[in-house]
């Protein structure tokens, strides 16, 4: 016998089944069945998508919202602007490599930067729990100011609310941001096409694993730190090398796998990823092995995934690697036409499998 | 990365694939059951079936503890969680398991205090930190996790923690394997033995499979190369006309098991006369309960549980999947009514469940992607 491929004999039936799964995956997301919000609705996986699409998109539907990108892009008084919003409920508030403050600023800056816009102004809303230490709030505000200065943005308006003890967890931050397009680019999932290369800007999963360990429930010790960082400079470097960028996302909650799935579904393409090309730090891999987490789903707060015309991939990669925040950048896969909507993985071991959207397992609050 | 990469080496995998192909006779089919859900997970996650010739089928067994929990026990646990002052603690993969009236996740959304822990000792710590609350640990698992529950019970008794109890759902693997071997609708050619269970119970308990049922057993590790090597060892036994219990996972599994772990289980728990397994029905002497001296820590005695038996949904064919009669995707509701977000059967819940593993990791559409992969 030749060493073979598991299911070939029953290929016909299996494909029927794959079609069925495929069809269900597309359909299920718009059906909200739960009577109450569960933690799964906040995990960034399928349940989150179902909630957003079935409830919020239905309620607010408009052409700017419908593309379901991380920011809305619109023209105003002759300028093209990008607008975004984000909320932060990370626990613990302070963690190796950052705190909720710089996380909030960087997260908002990144949602603007990956659209191709230059981030300009941010807002910050604080929901504080009665009894929260003012010294901690001072530290948070100071790091927000530093992060804003580093990203070249200003926090121009804000709001403060205090709730009774037990009604919040220390400090929650809600932000919004506005950026302006200074270059003539149109990025977004629909621009991604077969032949594109998939790049990530550095090792993945640092933030997610840092938070898991910082919670101290696992009694694992490591010196990994969060990768929280503003990505506008890296985006500039990338555009300096090539105009053939089709889409970018920062891989936050749900990790790189979620970004790939969202874009595969929205663009009607298939992503083929080579697991051995995906950069992951040894410490992160080790923690993931112990915790049973796939690093592809682990959150980053300073990494972007870029879809670049295959021919420009090498120059895009070199440009990223030349930037301090892109030193560990890598080409991790390619975009193909079919079977659309799926993310496929060539495993490090030499096998093949699908990488699906995360099913909402209750994960700790990571952002 | 050390201790990981050496067990995932492509070159060795290819060599093993060639050896396996050489050993497998082209004129017959082989059906090997991997008993343990951890194996099922590894097989799908790494795409191990891509290394096997088409006449070797890996059949997924009953060794996923979450998958075999009957719905009634989930309902009982939710009943406990709803009692005043209770904090129910459990492992993460229990959260989405559907009972007759929703899952822990739903119960938690409806107001019950249900918390995920990584170890029963963490549950005990929660009890010590919250003396005014009653903390219940939902204990689940085969002999793999039973020792940690046992140690926690001993520690709770020793420290005199009186607001802690255990809702014991521990099951034992051997009766389940026997039930499968007794089932008439299944033809198997060998077993990949559960590695981590065997680290506790050793290899001897499987000897009846080789001696009485004439099926070879290879106790297998959980890395991809472990699985391939174990398949090769099974084929070698068949080819050489041997029928034995072999231990591939020698780096973890001692032949005699772990006497200390067995001793603490024996000290704290005893066999129940019978226990219901999801999809498999009642199996005698297949589960553990707390011994009399630990009754103060036994949630089944502290709370008056409804103990209602909930029939599995009719459409669900988890039983057939657990026995390996059906491949996950052959189930009527697989991928349509039953998905990881809205599971009907338990096999769709745990990452070790055959259906969830298959659904999440799936396979490629061969033709269309074959070129891409190359």
XYZ file of C-alpha atoms in Angstrom:
741
model
C 0.000 0.000 0.000
C 1.091 3.581 -0.473
C 0.992 5.724 2.646
C -2.327 7.335 2.205
C -4.854 9.913 3.035
C -7.277 8.785 5.712
C -10.698 9.228 4.275
C -10.209 9.043 0.527
C -12.370 5.929 0.091
C -15.389 7.730 1.430
C -14.481 11.024 -0.139
C -17.878 11.643 -1.686
C -19.864 11.370 1.511
C -17.317 13.292 3.483
C -17.438 16.199 1.102
C -21.190 16.315 1.399
C -20.694 16.606 5.109
C -18.095 19.324 4.741
C -20.514 21.250 2.574
C -23.146 20.836 5.234
C -20.789 22.120 7.915
C -19.807 24.953 5.677
C -23.365 25.927 5.041
C -24.205 25.753 8.719
C -21.191 27.820 9.649
C -22.426 30.571 7.400
C -26.013 30.331 8.555
C -25.535 29.898 12.278
C -23.963 33.255 12.885
C -27.085 35.250 12.357
C -29.250 33.220 14.731
C -29.150 34.288 18.358
C -30.671 31.478 20.401
C -29.605 32.228 23.955
C -32.059 33.850 26.293
C -29.296 35.509 28.260
C -25.831 36.838 27.592
C -23.230 34.265 28.557
C -19.482 34.720 28.929
C -19.137 33.055 25.530
C -20.680 36.147 23.932
C -17.635 38.121 24.993
C -14.970 35.632 23.983
C -14.528 36.962 20.465
C -15.464 33.680 18.786
C -18.604 32.428 17.139
C -20.956 33.486 19.902
C -19.659 37.068 19.767
C -20.214 37.149 16.027
C -23.692 35.752 16.384
C -24.549 38.400 18.951
C -23.106 41.266 16.942
C -24.655 40.202 13.662
C -28.021 39.047 14.913
C -28.608 41.812 17.431
C -26.491 44.909 16.832
C -26.136 44.754 13.074
C -29.867 44.133 12.764
C -30.659 47.086 15.010
C -28.190 49.616 13.601
C -27.872 48.465 10.021
C -26.297 51.038 7.679
C -23.775 50.954 4.851
C -20.872 52.126 7.008
C -21.483 49.448 9.634
C -22.228 46.608 7.263
C -18.657 45.814 6.197
C -18.117 44.880 9.884
C -14.546 46.087 9.929
C -12.883 47.254 13.138
C -13.472 50.854 12.032
C -15.868 52.798 9.824
C -14.430 54.775 6.915
C -16.305 57.788 5.548
C -15.804 61.138 3.815
C -16.450 64.404 5.616
C -15.812 67.888 4.271
C -13.476 66.578 1.615
C -11.490 64.372 3.981
C -11.622 60.598 4.293
C -11.856 59.676 7.960
C -11.738 56.480 9.980
C -13.626 56.124 13.259
C -13.467 53.361 15.817
C -14.455 52.462 19.359
C -13.248 49.924 21.885
C -13.734 48.933 25.524
C -11.265 47.482 27.965
C -12.078 45.242 30.908
C -8.774 43.397 31.263
C -8.043 41.633 34.524
C -5.544 42.128 36.094
C -5.369 45.859 35.353
C -1.560 45.829 35.582
C 0.412 43.104 33.853
C 3.976 42.553 32.577
C 4.525 44.877 29.635
C 1.668 47.278 30.262
C -1.647 48.066 31.915
C -5.240 48.743 30.939
C -4.297 52.357 30.076
C -1.709 51.853 27.355
C -3.678 48.823 26.179
C -6.697 51.094 25.606
C -4.727 53.741 23.738
C -2.762 51.279 21.616
C -5.826 49.173 20.850
C -7.721 52.210 19.570
C -4.721 53.561 17.650
C -4.258 50.149 16.009
C -7.867 49.824 14.918
C -7.388 53.124 13.060
C -3.888 52.412 11.778
C -4.787 49.100 10.145
C -7.367 50.882 8.002
C -4.519 52.921 6.523
C -5.572 56.104 8.323
C -3.339 58.273 10.513
C -4.742 58.189 14.071
C -5.447 61.714 15.339
C -7.801 62.068 18.298
C -9.003 59.704 21.004
C -11.702 59.872 23.650
C -11.600 58.054 26.951
C -14.503 57.055 29.198
C -13.791 55.645 32.652
C -16.115 53.453 34.676
C -14.613 53.275 38.162
C -15.585 51.075 41.064
C -16.108 52.677 44.443
C -12.948 52.165 46.479
C -10.535 52.031 43.557
C -7.096 53.418 44.536
C -6.446 56.866 43.086
C -2.738 55.996 42.867
C -3.641 53.170 40.493
C -5.809 55.516 38.455
C -2.899 57.953 38.309
C -0.603 55.227 36.995
C -3.187 54.270 34.383
C -3.662 57.882 33.258
C 0.101 58.449 33.094
C 0.645 55.429 30.896
C -2.259 56.501 28.680
C -0.582 59.883 28.260
C 2.735 58.234 27.398
C 1.106 55.847 24.927
C -0.802 58.702 23.295
C 2.362 60.758 22.921
C 4.198 57.777 21.434
C 1.401 57.224 18.931
C 1.145 60.927 18.060
C -2.485 61.166 19.150
C -4.265 63.330 21.696
C -6.985 62.337 24.118
C -9.320 65.234 23.492
C -12.444 64.459 25.494
C -13.576 62.022 28.130
C -16.096 60.993 30.732
C -16.022 59.563 34.250
C -18.608 57.446 36.064
C -18.336 55.774 39.439
C -20.426 52.725 40.353
C -20.997 51.071 43.738
C -18.490 48.575 45.029
C -19.040 45.205 43.339
C -20.769 46.691 40.291
C -17.543 46.882 38.277
C -14.064 45.423 38.604
C -11.807 48.359 39.545
C -11.595 50.251 36.309
C -13.126 49.810 32.872
C -12.097 52.072 30.002
C -14.021 52.844 26.868
C -12.377 54.692 24.013
C -13.111 55.987 20.574
C -10.772 57.329 17.960
C -10.674 59.294 14.755
C -8.051 59.165 12.052
C -7.558 60.795 8.684
C -6.462 59.218 5.417
C -3.373 60.894 4.019
C -2.720 58.227 1.443
C -4.990 56.983 -1.286
C -5.677 53.453 -0.098
C -8.760 51.307 0.169
C -8.270 48.416 2.522
C -10.743 45.831 3.715
C -11.761 42.210 3.594
C -13.452 42.506 0.163
C -10.106 43.616 -1.338
C -8.419 40.339 -0.359
C -8.074 38.002 -3.308
C -6.563 34.720 -4.384
C -2.823 35.035 -4.769
C -2.358 37.322 -1.776
C 0.310 36.477 0.765
C -0.577 36.453 4.462
C 1.934 38.208 6.715
C 2.068 38.597 10.484
C 4.220 41.295 11.989
C 5.788 39.233 14.778
C 5.473 36.380 17.255
C 1.838 35.776 18.159
C 0.015 35.193 21.411
C 2.288 37.161 23.749
C -0.476 39.316 25.213
C -3.022 36.546 25.736
C -0.559 34.258 27.466
C 0.904 37.099 29.553
C -2.560 37.857 30.919
C -3.365 34.201 31.581
C -0.153 33.877 33.587
C -0.491 37.282 35.276
C -3.778 36.168 36.795
C -1.712 33.866 38.973
C -4.241 31.030 38.885
C -1.960 28.676 37.032
C 1.172 28.942 39.120
C 3.218 29.128 35.940
C 6.031 31.638 35.930
C 7.566 33.081 32.797
C 9.133 36.305 31.647
C 6.818 36.835 28.662
C 5.446 40.354 28.469
C 2.476 41.789 26.637
C 3.184 42.963 23.101
C 0.949 46.028 23.456
C 2.263 48.674 21.063
C 0.988 51.246 18.549
C 1.239 49.947 14.997
C 0.875 53.151 12.953
C 4.655 53.371 12.367
C 4.828 49.795 11.160
C 1.908 50.466 8.824
C 3.764 53.501 7.425
C 6.844 51.352 6.863
C 4.754 48.755 5.062
C 3.153 51.342 2.761
C 6.605 52.793 2.138
C 7.569 49.487 0.536
C 4.441 48.609 -1.401
C 1.027 49.929 -2.383
C -0.246 46.395 -2.948
C -1.649 45.959 0.580
C -5.242 44.697 0.386
C -6.258 44.413 4.029
C -4.844 44.607 7.537
C -6.199 43.670 10.940
C -4.671 43.786 14.364
C -5.004 40.309 15.801
C -6.520 41.009 19.223
C -9.150 38.905 20.970
C -9.480 35.566 19.181
C -5.981 35.871 17.762
C -4.718 35.362 14.240
C -7.100 32.453 13.603
C -10.120 34.700 14.162
C -8.800 37.399 11.825
C -8.172 34.805 9.122
C -11.637 33.312 9.529
C -13.371 36.683 9.456
C -11.595 37.711 6.290
C -11.972 34.320 4.631
C -15.726 34.511 5.215
C -16.086 38.165 4.192
C -13.899 37.905 1.087
C -15.142 34.460 0.026
C -11.629 33.064 -0.188
C -9.655 30.329 1.535
C -6.587 30.880 3.654
C -3.892 28.230 3.561
C -1.529 28.653 6.488
C 1.726 26.839 7.082
C 1.922 26.159 10.819
C 5.689 25.904 10.843
C 5.946 29.419 9.358
C 3.858 31.022 12.111
C 6.188 32.827 14.557
C 5.504 31.870 18.180
C 7.905 32.412 21.064
C 9.028 29.256 22.811
C 7.636 30.521 26.141
C 4.248 31.103 24.536
C 4.282 27.741 22.811
C 5.228 26.067 26.064
C 2.445 27.779 28.007
C -0.019 26.964 25.215
C 0.997 23.293 25.323
C 0.419 23.173 29.069
C -2.880 25.051 28.922
C -4.204 23.276 25.844
C -4.526 26.512 23.896
C -3.720 26.860 20.204
C -1.424 29.915 19.855
C -3.347 30.800 16.700
C -6.248 31.810 18.967
C -4.152 33.609 21.580
C -4.562 37.380 21.651
C -1.956 39.895 20.494
C -2.122 43.636 21.154
C 0.733 44.785 18.964
C 0.661 42.514 15.938
C -1.047 42.944 12.633
C -2.004 40.507 9.942
C -1.542 41.909 6.437
C -2.830 40.613 3.119
C -0.460 41.696 0.385
C -0.342 40.920 -3.320
C 1.839 37.811 -3.621
C 4.352 39.548 -5.858
C 4.940 42.296 -3.318
C 5.131 39.902 -0.368
C 8.908 39.769 -0.093
C 9.395 43.531 -0.165
C 6.531 43.962 2.305
C 8.188 41.421 4.584
C 11.549 43.163 4.396
C 9.948 46.518 5.169
C 8.201 45.078 8.213
C 11.346 43.347 9.439
C 13.281 46.602 9.164
C 10.855 48.246 11.645
C 11.453 47.624 15.383
C 7.872 46.351 15.860
C 8.113 44.014 12.870
C 11.431 42.315 13.486
C 9.787 38.924 13.864
C 7.494 39.334 10.846
C 6.850 36.320 8.635
C 4.862 35.192 5.628
C 2.581 32.535 7.086
C 0.456 31.492 4.138
C -1.387 32.317 0.965
C -4.914 33.117 -0.120
C -6.629 30.795 -2.608
C -9.995 30.931 -4.338
C -11.650 27.742 -3.079
C -13.071 26.184 -0.919
C -14.178 29.634 0.086
C -14.714 30.742 3.645
C -12.298 28.277 5.229
C -8.938 28.548 6.925
C -6.772 25.522 6.281
C -3.623 24.612 8.123
C -0.690 22.531 7.003
C 0.318 21.276 10.430
C 3.884 21.369 11.593
C 3.672 17.580 11.742
C 2.899 17.388 8.026
C -0.833 16.747 8.255
C -3.740 18.964 7.284
C -6.703 20.393 9.131
C -9.201 23.204 9.323
C -8.774 26.172 11.665
C -12.284 27.208 12.622
C -13.611 30.230 14.481
C -13.170 29.787 18.183
C -16.226 28.387 19.880
C -16.784 30.633 22.857
C -15.039 28.899 25.672
C -15.099 31.179 28.654
C -11.671 32.754 28.667
C -10.341 35.254 31.171
C -10.822 38.932 30.373
C -7.775 39.712 28.275
C -8.550 43.168 26.900
C 11.107 23.508 21.651
C 12.425 20.642 23.746
C 10.130 17.773 24.757
C 7.686 18.808 22.047
C 9.445 19.077 18.703
C 11.204 15.735 18.973
C 7.788 14.054 19.125
C 6.504 15.909 16.071
C 9.351 15.353 13.644
C 8.094 15.146 10.071
C 10.975 13.014 8.878
C 10.367 10.333 11.470
C 6.650 10.590 10.770
C 7.247 9.883 7.108
C 9.441 6.899 7.968
C 6.751 5.551 10.288
C 4.166 6.152 7.561
C 6.206 4.058 5.152
C 6.687 1.291 7.717
C 2.965 1.295 8.474
C 2.117 1.129 4.776
C 4.509 -1.789 4.382
C 2.997 -3.689 7.304
C -0.635 -3.109 6.318
C -1.828 -5.812 3.961
C -3.544 -4.347 0.932
C -6.199 -7.087 0.870
C -7.744 -6.280 4.247
C -8.966 -3.405 6.359
C -7.834 -2.488 9.871
C -9.952 -0.782 12.496
C -8.114 0.409 15.583
C -9.891 2.143 18.438
C -8.142 4.950 20.263
C -9.861 4.678 23.613
C -8.856 8.075 24.905
C -10.290 11.425 23.846
C -6.835 12.962 24.184
C -5.731 10.726 21.334
C -8.714 11.745 19.223
C -7.762 15.370 19.761
C -4.121 14.772 18.786
C -5.114 12.767 15.715
C -7.261 15.572 14.344
C -5.178 18.491 15.538
C -2.038 17.285 13.786
C -3.734 15.626 10.834
C -2.276 12.203 11.656
C -4.682 10.323 9.386
C -2.835 11.865 6.447
C 0.016 9.484 7.254
C -2.123 6.340 7.286
C -3.047 4.209 4.300
C -6.763 4.254 3.439
C -7.366 0.727 4.738
C -6.477 1.741 8.302
C -9.310 3.432 10.152
C -8.943 4.990 13.570
C -12.163 4.517 15.506
C -12.837 6.940 18.325
C -13.575 5.430 21.692
C -15.427 6.386 24.869
C -12.480 7.936 26.715
C -13.675 11.510 26.863
C -14.963 12.085 30.392
C -17.091 15.065 29.423
C -18.682 13.083 26.601
C -19.926 10.281 28.819
C -21.570 12.482 31.471
C -25.318 11.820 31.333
C -27.613 14.838 31.157
C -29.166 14.093 34.526
C -25.851 14.643 36.304
C -25.485 18.064 34.657
C -28.989 18.929 35.866
C -28.088 17.746 39.371
C -25.030 19.974 39.355
C -27.078 22.974 38.212
C -29.541 22.188 41.001
C -26.624 22.357 43.467
C -25.354 25.590 41.923
C -28.764 27.203 42.451
C -28.824 26.491 46.194
C -28.241 29.531 48.385
C -24.604 30.372 49.058
C -23.206 27.778 46.692
C -20.181 28.272 44.432
C -19.983 25.421 41.928
C -16.506 24.840 40.527
C -15.632 22.747 37.513
C -13.126 22.258 34.718
C -13.572 24.585 31.727
C -14.792 22.004 29.257
C -17.856 21.225 31.419
C -19.219 24.740 30.926
C -20.981 24.109 27.620
C -22.185 20.539 28.247
C -25.943 20.545 27.800
C -28.136 19.093 30.527
C -31.890 18.672 30.346
C -32.314 22.375 31.122
C -29.298 24.146 29.720
C -25.578 24.186 30.431
C -23.438 25.593 33.246
C -22.832 28.613 31.029
C -26.585 29.214 30.851
C -27.003 28.604 34.584
C -24.208 31.063 35.243
C -25.866 33.671 33.019
C -29.089 33.085 34.963
C -27.373 33.968 38.222
C -25.677 30.838 39.575
C -22.085 31.274 40.763
C -20.181 28.762 38.643
C -16.425 29.111 38.378
C -13.816 27.437 36.247
C -10.824 25.939 38.022
C -7.757 24.153 36.739
C -7.433 21.829 39.719
C -9.671 20.605 42.542
C -7.124 22.126 44.920
C -8.065 25.538 43.484
C -11.682 24.764 44.383
C -10.576 23.967 47.919
C -8.719 27.284 48.067
C -11.885 29.099 46.985
C -13.684 27.367 49.873
C -11.019 28.433 52.344
C -11.147 32.004 51.081
C -14.955 32.148 51.244
C -15.882 30.507 54.554
C -19.429 31.884 54.374
C -20.100 30.107 51.061
C -20.542 26.431 50.259
C -18.076 25.405 47.568
C -18.780 22.297 45.500
C -16.312 20.774 43.072
C -17.783 18.953 40.087
C -15.334 16.050 39.907
C -15.078 14.427 36.520
C -12.672 12.203 34.699
C -11.225 8.745 34.532
C -8.447 7.430 36.757
C -6.345 10.262 35.345
C -8.015 12.968 37.424
C -9.355 10.837 40.283
C -6.070 11.012 42.256
C -6.151 14.811 42.347
C -9.736 14.714 43.616
C -8.663 12.117 46.178
C -5.771 14.259 47.384
C -8.073 17.269 47.641
C -10.523 15.245 49.740
C -7.711 14.156 52.043
C -6.484 17.724 52.370
C -9.992 19.061 53.008
C -10.509 16.431 55.715
C -7.112 17.113 57.243
C -7.576 20.898 57.258
C -11.133 20.548 58.522
C -12.638 22.589 55.683
C -16.351 22.134 56.293
C -17.751 24.333 53.515
C -16.245 22.213 50.744
C -17.712 19.181 49.039
C -17.226 17.087 45.936
C -19.920 16.040 43.460
C -18.225 12.860 42.316
C -18.616 11.793 38.695
C -15.397 9.872 38.326
C -15.605 6.875 36.026
C -13.290 3.971 35.329
C -12.084 3.018 31.886
C -11.921 -0.766 31.943
C -15.682 -1.456 32.285
C -16.311 0.901 29.364
C -13.841 -0.937 27.157
C -15.453 -4.189 28.178
C -18.907 -2.854 27.314
C -17.615 -1.923 23.895
C -16.021 -5.302 23.326
C -19.286 -6.966 24.346
C -21.275 -4.870 21.910
C -22.202 -7.008 18.918
C -22.207 -4.317 16.240
C -18.527 -3.514 16.412
C -15.527 -5.105 14.785
C -12.167 -3.870 16.001
C -8.683 -5.152 15.249
C -6.862 -3.561 18.146
C -6.710 -0.792 20.706
C -4.551 2.237 21.332
C -4.609 2.164 25.129
C -5.190 5.373 27.088
C -1.824 6.797 28.082
C -2.587 8.947 31.087
C -5.121 6.588 32.634
C -2.447 3.913 32.359
C 0.063 6.137 34.132
C -2.201 5.573 37.136
C -3.605 2.057 36.672
C -0.688 0.541 34.724
C -0.947 -1.856 31.803
C -2.040 -5.014 33.573
C -5.792 -4.185 33.647
C -5.923 -4.464 29.842
C -4.694 -8.031 29.743
C -8.244 -9.380 29.475
C -8.528 -7.604 26.118
C -5.584 -9.544 24.717
C -6.316 -12.813 26.489
C -10.089 -13.032 26.520
C -11.040 -10.950 23.496
C -7.937 -11.676 21.417
C -7.274 -8.069 20.524
C -3.842 -6.455 20.754
C -3.441 -3.358 22.917
C -0.698 -0.748 22.690
C -0.713 1.872 25.458
C 0.056 5.046 23.530
C 1.409 8.512 24.267
C -0.229 11.725 23.134
C 2.245 13.235 20.718
C 1.727 12.587 17.003
C 4.743 10.281 16.694
C 3.475 8.268 19.685
C 0.257 7.571 17.815
C 2.004 6.571 14.590
C 4.449 4.331 16.428
C 1.600 2.701 18.328
C -0.252 1.992 15.096
C 2.926 0.385 13.778
C 3.250 -1.730 16.920
C -0.360 -2.912 16.555
C 0.258 -3.873 12.928
C 3.441 -5.702 13.913
C 1.555 -7.737 16.490
C -1.099 -8.642 13.943
C 1.494 -9.460 11.292
C 3.468 -11.673 13.692
C 0.352 -13.350 15.018
C 0.915 -11.961 18.526
C -1.779 -10.602 20.780
C -0.399 -8.762 23.779
C -0.550 -5.636 25.856
C 2.407 -3.486 24.839
C 3.539 -0.186 26.307
C 4.627 2.443 23.799
C 4.386 5.273 26.357
C 7.202 3.992 28.568
C 8.432 7.496 29.346
C 5.295 8.082 31.400
C 3.564 4.753 32.032
C 5.104 2.222 34.434
C 3.824 -1.303 33.849
C 2.437 -1.461 37.376
C 0.974 2.040 37.293
C 1.293 4.497 40.155
C 0.715 2.706 43.469
C 0.535 5.944 45.469
C -2.150 7.381 43.202
C -4.109 4.147 43.357
C -3.789 4.124 47.134
C -5.298 7.599 47.571
C -8.163 6.742 45.228
C -8.789 3.564 47.207
C -8.640 5.465 50.489
C -11.260 8.018 49.493
C -13.472 6.370 46.868
C -15.186 3.077 46.150
C -16.986 1.591 43.160
C -20.642 2.359 42.633
C -22.764 -0.684 41.828
C -23.665 0.946 38.520
C -23.511 4.326 36.765
C -25.147 5.758 33.694
C -22.865 6.597 30.776
C -24.093 8.950 28.145
C -24.899 6.940 25.049
C -23.708 3.665 26.547
C -26.392 3.258 29.217
C -25.867 1.785 32.672
C -22.565 -0.006 33.166
C -22.019 -1.917 36.384
C -19.073 -1.083 38.623
C -17.956 1.631 36.233
C -17.829 4.708 38.459
C -16.584 5.920 41.812
C -18.283 7.498 44.805
C -16.898 8.817 48.063
C -16.344 6.361 50.876
C -18.337 6.607 54.104
C -15.614 8.400 56.142
C -15.734 11.240 53.597
C -19.511 11.588 53.597
C -19.248 15.093 55.095
C -17.481 16.108 51.884
C -19.928 14.331 49.595
C -22.256 16.699 47.721
C -24.559 13.788 46.913
C -25.256 13.409 50.636
C -25.243 17.104 51.537
C -27.750 18.169 48.875
C -31.012 16.393 48.154
C -30.402 15.924 44.458
C -33.316 15.497 42.099
C -31.367 12.637 40.467
C -33.725 12.616 37.521
C -32.591 10.522 34.618
C -32.853 12.516 31.397
C -33.054 10.483 28.214
C -30.562 11.454 25.530
C -32.160 13.424 22.700
C -33.544 10.994 20.153
C -31.719 12.495 17.220
C -28.380 12.270 19.004
C -26.207 9.308 18.095
C -23.447 9.979 20.606
C -23.720 6.395 21.827
C -22.840 5.016 18.424
C -20.031 7.537 18.099
C -18.672 6.693 21.560
C -18.719 3.003 20.727
C -17.024 3.691 17.437
C -19.909 2.286 15.409
C -20.351 5.601 13.644
C -17.784 8.127 12.524
C -18.791 11.552 13.864
C -19.904 12.821 10.487
C -22.140 9.813 9.955
C -24.442 10.989 12.757
C -27.760 12.358 11.515
C -27.517 15.695 13.271
C -23.764 16.253 12.919
C -22.984 19.699 11.581
C -26.640 20.601 11.141
C -28.555 20.667 14.391
C -25.520 19.696 16.460
C -22.530 22.038 16.352
C -20.026 23.165 18.959
C -22.041 26.351 19.632
C -25.319 24.504 19.953
C -24.339 20.977 20.903
C -27.018 18.325 21.212
C -24.639 15.562 22.137
C -21.699 15.735 24.485
C -19.250 14.502 21.842
C -19.656 17.912 20.244
C -18.629 19.766 23.407
C -15.252 18.773 24.779
C -12.177 19.347 22.675
C -11.582 15.644 23.312
C -14.970 14.699 21.936
C -14.770 12.982 18.582
C -17.448 15.158 16.997
C -15.987 18.457 18.195
C -12.507 17.393 17.116
C -13.807 16.449 13.719
C -15.962 19.549 13.362
C -13.300 21.976 14.552
C -10.350 20.486 12.769
C -12.235 18.814 9.919
C -10.465 17.686 6.822
C -9.617 19.453 3.628
C -11.666 19.185 0.487
C -9.059 16.963 -1.032
C -9.001 17.837 -4.710
C -9.334 21.581 -4.431
C -6.693 21.957 -1.804
C -4.320 19.198 -2.784
C -2.379 21.526 -5.051
C -2.253 24.272 -2.468
C -0.837 21.986 0.161
C 1.885 20.803 -2.165
